[in-house]
Tab-separated table of C-alpha atoms in Angstrom:
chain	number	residue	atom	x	y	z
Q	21	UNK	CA	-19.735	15.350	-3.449
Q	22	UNK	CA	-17.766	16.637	-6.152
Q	23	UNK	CA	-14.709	14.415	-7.978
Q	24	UNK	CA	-11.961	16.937	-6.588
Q	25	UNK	CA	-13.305	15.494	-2.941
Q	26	UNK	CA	-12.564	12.165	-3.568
Q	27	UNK	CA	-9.122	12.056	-2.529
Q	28	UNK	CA	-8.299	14.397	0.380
Q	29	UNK	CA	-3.848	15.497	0.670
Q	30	UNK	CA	-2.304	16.666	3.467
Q	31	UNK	CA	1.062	16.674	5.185
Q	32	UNK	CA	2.703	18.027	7.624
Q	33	UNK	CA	6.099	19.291	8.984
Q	34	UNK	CA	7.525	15.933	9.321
Q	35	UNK	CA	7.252	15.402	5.614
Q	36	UNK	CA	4.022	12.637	6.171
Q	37	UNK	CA	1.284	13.262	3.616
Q	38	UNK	CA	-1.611	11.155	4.296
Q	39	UNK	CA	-3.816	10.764	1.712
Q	40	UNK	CA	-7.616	10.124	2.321
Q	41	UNK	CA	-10.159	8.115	0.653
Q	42	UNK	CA	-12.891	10.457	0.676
Q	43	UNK	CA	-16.294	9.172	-0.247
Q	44	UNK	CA	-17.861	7.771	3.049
Q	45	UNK	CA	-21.593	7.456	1.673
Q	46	UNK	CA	-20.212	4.326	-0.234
Q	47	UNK	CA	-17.674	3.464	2.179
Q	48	UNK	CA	-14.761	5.011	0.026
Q	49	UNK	CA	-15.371	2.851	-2.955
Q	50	UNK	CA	-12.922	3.935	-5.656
Q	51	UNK	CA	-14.069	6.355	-8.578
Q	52	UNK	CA	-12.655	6.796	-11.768
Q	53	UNK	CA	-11.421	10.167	-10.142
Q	54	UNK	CA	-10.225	8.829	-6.528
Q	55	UNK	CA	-7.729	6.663	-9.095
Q	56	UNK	CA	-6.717	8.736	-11.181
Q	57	UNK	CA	-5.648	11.143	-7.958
Q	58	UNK	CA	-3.645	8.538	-6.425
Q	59	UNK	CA	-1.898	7.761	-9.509
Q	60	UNK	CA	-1.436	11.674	-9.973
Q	61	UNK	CA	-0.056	12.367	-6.478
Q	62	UNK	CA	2.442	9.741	-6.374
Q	63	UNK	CA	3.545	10.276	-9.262
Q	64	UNK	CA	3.890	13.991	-7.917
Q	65	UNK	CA	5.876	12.812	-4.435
Q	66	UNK	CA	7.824	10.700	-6.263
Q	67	UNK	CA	10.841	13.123	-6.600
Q	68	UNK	CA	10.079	15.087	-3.255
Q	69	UNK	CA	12.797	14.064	-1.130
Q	70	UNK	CA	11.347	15.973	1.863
Q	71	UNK	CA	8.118	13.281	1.255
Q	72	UNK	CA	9.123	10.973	4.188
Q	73	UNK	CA	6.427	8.879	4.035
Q	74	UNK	CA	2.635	8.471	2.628
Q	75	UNK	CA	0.180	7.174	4.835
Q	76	UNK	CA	-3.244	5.849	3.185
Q	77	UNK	CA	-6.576	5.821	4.829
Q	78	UNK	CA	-10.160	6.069	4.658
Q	79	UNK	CA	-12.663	8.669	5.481
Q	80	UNK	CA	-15.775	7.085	7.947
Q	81	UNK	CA	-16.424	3.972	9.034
Q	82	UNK	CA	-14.798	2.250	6.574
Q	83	UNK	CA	-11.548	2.452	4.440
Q	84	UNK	CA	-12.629	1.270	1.284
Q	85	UNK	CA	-15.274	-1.377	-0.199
Q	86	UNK	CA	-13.655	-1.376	-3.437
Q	87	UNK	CA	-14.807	-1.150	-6.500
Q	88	UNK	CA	-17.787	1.030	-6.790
Q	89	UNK	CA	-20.966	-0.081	-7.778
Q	90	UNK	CA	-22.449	2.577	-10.287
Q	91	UNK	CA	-18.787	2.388	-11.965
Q	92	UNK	CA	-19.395	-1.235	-12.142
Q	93	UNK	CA	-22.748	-1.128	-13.339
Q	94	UNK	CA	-21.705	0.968	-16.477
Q	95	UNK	CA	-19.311	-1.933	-17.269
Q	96	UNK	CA	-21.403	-4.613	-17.070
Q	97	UNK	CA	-22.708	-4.023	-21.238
Q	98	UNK	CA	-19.140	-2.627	-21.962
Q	99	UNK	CA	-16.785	-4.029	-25.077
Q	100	UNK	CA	-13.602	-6.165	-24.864
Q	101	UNK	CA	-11.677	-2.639	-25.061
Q	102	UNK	CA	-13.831	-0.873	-22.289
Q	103	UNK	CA	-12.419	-2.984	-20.023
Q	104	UNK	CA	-9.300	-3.379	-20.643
Q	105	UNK	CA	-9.127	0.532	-20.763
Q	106	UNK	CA	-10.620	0.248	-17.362
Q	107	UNK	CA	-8.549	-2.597	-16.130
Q	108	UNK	CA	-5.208	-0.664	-16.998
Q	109	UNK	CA	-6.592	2.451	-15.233
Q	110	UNK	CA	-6.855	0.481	-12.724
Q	111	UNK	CA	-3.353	-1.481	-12.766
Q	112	UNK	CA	-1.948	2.283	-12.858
Q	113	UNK	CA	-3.233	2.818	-9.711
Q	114	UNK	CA	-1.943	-0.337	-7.660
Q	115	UNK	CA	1.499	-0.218	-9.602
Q	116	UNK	CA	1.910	3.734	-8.679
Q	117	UNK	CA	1.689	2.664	-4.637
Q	118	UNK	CA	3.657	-0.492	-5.110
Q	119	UNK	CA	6.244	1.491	-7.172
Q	120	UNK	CA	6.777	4.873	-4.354
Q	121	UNK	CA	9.744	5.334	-3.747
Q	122	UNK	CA	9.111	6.242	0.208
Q	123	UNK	CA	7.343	4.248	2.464
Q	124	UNK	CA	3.570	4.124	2.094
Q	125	UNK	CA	1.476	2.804	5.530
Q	126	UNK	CA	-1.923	2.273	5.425
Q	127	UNK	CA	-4.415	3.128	8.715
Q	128	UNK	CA	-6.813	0.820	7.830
Q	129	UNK	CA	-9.554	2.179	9.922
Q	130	UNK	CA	-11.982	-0.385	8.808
Q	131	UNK	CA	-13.475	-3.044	6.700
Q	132	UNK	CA	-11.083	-3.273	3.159
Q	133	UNK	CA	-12.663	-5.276	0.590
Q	134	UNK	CA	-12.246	-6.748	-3.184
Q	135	UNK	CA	-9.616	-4.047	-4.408
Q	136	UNK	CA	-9.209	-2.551	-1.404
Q	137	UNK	CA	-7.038	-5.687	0.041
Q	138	UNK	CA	-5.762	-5.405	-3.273
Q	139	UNK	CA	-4.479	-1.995	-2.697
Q	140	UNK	CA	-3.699	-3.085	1.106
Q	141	UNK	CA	-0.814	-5.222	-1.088
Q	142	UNK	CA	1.152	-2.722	-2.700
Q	143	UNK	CA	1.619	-0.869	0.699
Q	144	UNK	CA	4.670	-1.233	2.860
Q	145	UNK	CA	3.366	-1.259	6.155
Q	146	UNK	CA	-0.673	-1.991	7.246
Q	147	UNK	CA	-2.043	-1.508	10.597
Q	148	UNK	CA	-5.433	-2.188	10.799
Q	149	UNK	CA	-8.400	-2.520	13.536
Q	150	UNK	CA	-9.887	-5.147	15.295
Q	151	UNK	CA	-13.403	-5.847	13.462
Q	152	UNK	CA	-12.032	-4.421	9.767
Q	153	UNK	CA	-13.375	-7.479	7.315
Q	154	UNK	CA	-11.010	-8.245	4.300
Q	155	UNK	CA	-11.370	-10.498	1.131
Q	156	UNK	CA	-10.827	-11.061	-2.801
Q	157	UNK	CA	-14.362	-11.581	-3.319
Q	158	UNK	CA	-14.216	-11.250	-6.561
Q	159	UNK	CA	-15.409	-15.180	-7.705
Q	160	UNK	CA	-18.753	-14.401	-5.610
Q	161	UNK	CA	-19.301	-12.112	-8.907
Q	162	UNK	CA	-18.100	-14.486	-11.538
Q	163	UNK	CA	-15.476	-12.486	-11.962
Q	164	UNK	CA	-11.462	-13.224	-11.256
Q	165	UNK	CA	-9.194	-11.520	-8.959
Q	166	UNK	CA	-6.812	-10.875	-11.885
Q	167	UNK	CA	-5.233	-7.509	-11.369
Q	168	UNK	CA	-4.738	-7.685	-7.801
Q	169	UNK	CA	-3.067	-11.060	-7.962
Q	170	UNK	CA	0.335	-9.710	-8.909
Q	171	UNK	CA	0.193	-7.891	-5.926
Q	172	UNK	CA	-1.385	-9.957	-3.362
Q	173	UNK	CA	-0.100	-13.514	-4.161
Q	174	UNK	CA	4.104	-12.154	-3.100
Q	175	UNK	CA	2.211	-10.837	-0.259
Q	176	UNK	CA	0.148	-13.372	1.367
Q	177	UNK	CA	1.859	-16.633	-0.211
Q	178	UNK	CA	0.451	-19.027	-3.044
Q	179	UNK	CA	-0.788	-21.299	-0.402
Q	180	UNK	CA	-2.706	-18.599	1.297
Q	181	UNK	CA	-3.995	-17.414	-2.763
Q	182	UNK	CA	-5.650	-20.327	-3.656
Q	183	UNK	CA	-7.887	-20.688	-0.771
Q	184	UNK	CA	-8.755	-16.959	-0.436
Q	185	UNK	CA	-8.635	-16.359	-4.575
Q	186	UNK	CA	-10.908	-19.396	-4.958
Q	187	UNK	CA	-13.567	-19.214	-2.002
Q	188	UNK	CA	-14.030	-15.421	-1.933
Q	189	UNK	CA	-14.279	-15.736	1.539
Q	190	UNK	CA	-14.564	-12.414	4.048
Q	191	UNK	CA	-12.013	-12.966	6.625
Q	192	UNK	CA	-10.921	-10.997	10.075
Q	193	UNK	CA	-8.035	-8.867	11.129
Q	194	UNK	CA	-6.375	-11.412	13.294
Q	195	UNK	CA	-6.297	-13.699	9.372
Q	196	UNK	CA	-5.442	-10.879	7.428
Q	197	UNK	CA	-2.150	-10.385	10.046
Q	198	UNK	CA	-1.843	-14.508	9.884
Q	199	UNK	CA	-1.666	-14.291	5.904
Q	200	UNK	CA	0.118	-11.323	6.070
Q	201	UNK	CA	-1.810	-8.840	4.221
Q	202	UNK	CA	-1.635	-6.823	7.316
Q	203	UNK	CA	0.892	-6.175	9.528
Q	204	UNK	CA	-0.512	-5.586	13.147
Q	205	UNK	CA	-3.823	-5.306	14.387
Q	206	UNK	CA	-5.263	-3.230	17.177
Q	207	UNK	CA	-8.587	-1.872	18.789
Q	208	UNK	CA	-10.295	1.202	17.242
Q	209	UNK	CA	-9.964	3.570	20.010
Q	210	UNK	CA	-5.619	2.422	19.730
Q	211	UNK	CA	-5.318	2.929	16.071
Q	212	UNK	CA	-3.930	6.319	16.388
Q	213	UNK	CA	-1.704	5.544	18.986
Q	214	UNK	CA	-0.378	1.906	17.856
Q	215	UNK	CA	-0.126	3.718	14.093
Q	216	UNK	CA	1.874	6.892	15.462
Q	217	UNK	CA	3.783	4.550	17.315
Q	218	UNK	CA	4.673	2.299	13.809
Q	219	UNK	CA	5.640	5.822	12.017
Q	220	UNK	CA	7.537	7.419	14.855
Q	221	UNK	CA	9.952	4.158	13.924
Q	222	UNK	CA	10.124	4.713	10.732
Q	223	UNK	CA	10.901	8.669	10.412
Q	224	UNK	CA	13.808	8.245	13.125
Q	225	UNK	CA	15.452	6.237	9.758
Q	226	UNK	CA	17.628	7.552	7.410
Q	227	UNK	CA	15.510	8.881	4.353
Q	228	UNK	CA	18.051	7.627	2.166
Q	229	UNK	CA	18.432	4.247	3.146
Q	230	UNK	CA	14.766	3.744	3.000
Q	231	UNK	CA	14.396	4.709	-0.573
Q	232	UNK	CA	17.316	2.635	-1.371
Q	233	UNK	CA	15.972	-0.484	0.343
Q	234	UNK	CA	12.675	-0.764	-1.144
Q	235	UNK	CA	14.330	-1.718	-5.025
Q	236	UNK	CA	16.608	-3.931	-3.119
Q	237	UNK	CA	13.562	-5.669	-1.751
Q	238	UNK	CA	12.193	-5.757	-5.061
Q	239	UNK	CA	15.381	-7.127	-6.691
Q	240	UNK	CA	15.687	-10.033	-4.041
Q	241	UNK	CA	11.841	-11.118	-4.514
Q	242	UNK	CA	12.499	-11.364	-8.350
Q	243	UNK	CA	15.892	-13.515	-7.505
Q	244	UNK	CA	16.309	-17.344	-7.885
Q	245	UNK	CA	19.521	-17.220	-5.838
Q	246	UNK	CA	21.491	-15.551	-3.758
Q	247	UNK	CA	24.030	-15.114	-6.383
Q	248	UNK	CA	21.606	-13.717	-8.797
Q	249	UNK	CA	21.990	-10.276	-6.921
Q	250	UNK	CA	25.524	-10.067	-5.057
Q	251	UNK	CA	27.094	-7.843	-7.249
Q	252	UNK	CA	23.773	-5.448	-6.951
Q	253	UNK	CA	24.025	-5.774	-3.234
Q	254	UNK	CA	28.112	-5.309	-3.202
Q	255	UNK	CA	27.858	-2.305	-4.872
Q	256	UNK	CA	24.501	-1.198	-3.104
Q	257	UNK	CA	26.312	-1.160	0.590
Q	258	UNK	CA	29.227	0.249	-0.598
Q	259	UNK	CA	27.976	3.308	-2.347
Q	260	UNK	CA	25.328	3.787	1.115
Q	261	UNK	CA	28.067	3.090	3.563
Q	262	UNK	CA	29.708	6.327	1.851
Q	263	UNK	CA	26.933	8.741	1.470
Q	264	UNK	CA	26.859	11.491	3.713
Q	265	UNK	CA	23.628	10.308	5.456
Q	266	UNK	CA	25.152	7.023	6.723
Q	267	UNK	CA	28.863	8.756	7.676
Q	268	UNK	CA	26.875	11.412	9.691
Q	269	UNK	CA	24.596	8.392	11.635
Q	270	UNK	CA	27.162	6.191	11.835
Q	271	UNK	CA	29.666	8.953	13.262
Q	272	UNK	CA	27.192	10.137	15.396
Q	273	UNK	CA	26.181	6.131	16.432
Q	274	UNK	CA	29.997	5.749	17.478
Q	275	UNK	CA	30.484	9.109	19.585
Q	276	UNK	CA	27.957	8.155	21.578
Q	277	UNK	CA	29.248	4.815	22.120
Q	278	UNK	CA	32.718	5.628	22.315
């Protein structure tokens, strides 16, 4: 399989690109190339206002098992600077999903290890099956969790960190919705259906809003207080409220009320 296969693109009419882990022989385990794409076709969406939402997912069985293990074994007799040329490749990668500025889902169509529930982290939404495994197994290698942790700790709570971080335990579906690393879990054969279902909500939203609420999310997770961000969210509402996206819904919202 060549590198330009490791990361199929497509999207449709609706403005949905779903972008697919591609390398099913080693259950989508992330390449130098499959990184490098994702980083690459974000960064690509990122001024597409028809781009309505990206939707990750993995080709097979599986959606991804993480790092890969030839790619690893080529590190294991690297230098201080090989991997920390590595590590920021692969920082770029988590920070260019956790940075889109449209929604990103994941279909998690199956077991999400190491990385993988790393990446799960920097999504917006994640629907996953019933029988998917998930973990930050990274200790059973001697190794640390450290580039995923800025990601996954704000998701699934320190508490939650330092047993998962520490024991590099493999845990369920029904955990990783408990934790909150995912967001609702289904059976197989109702993952397209409960997933359509989840994005069907989200395009009948106003594009604009979206994009403008995922910095305010990010600007009230970085707050102490309340106070630390009023005059962001003053002026946030007030500019939105007068956009011609909210006048038209709202308008529209009160005619039919009316």
């Amino acid at each position: 399989m060549t590198d330009e296969q490791d990361l199929l693109i497509d999207r449709d009419d609706r403005g949905v690109v779903t972008l697919t882990l591609n390398r099913p022989e080693v259950r989508n385990a992330f390449s130098e190339a499959m990184m490098r794409g994702l980083v690459q076709t974000f960064e690509d969406l990122a001024d597409d206002d028809g781009v309505r939402a990206v939707v990750l997912t993995g080709s097979g069985s599986a959606f991804s098992a993480g790092a890969d293990l030839t790619w690893m074994s080529s590190l294991v007799d690297g230098s201080f600077e090989d991997h920390v040329e590595n590590s920021r490749g692969f920082e770029r990668m988590l920070r260019a999903v956790d940075d889109a500025p449209m929604p990103v889902l994941a279909k998690v169509n199956g077991h999400a290890l190491a990385g993988a529930s790393g990446l799960l982290s920097c999504v917006d939404i994640a629907i996953g099956v019933t029988g998917a495994k998930f973990g930050f197994t990274e200790v059973k290698l001697g190794l640390v969790p450290a580039m995923i942790s800025a990601y996954v700790q704000p998701r699934i709570g320190p508490a939650n960190a330092r047993r998962y971080f520490l024991t590099g335990e493999v845990f369920d579906t029904a955990t990783a919705v408990r934790i909150g690393l995912v967001h609702e879990a289904c059976e197989p054969d109702d993952l397209d259906a409960t997933f359509d279902r989840v994005l069907g909500e989200l395009l009948m939203a106003g594009p604009q809003a979206q994009r403008e609420t995922k910095p305010l999310i990010t600007a009230i997770n970085a707050s102490d207080h309340p106070a630390d961000t009023e005059q962001f969210r003053v002026e946030l509402i007030s500019r939105i409220r007068t956009s011609d996206e909210a006048q038209q819904r709202m308008r529209y919202f009160l005619e039919r009320k009316g």
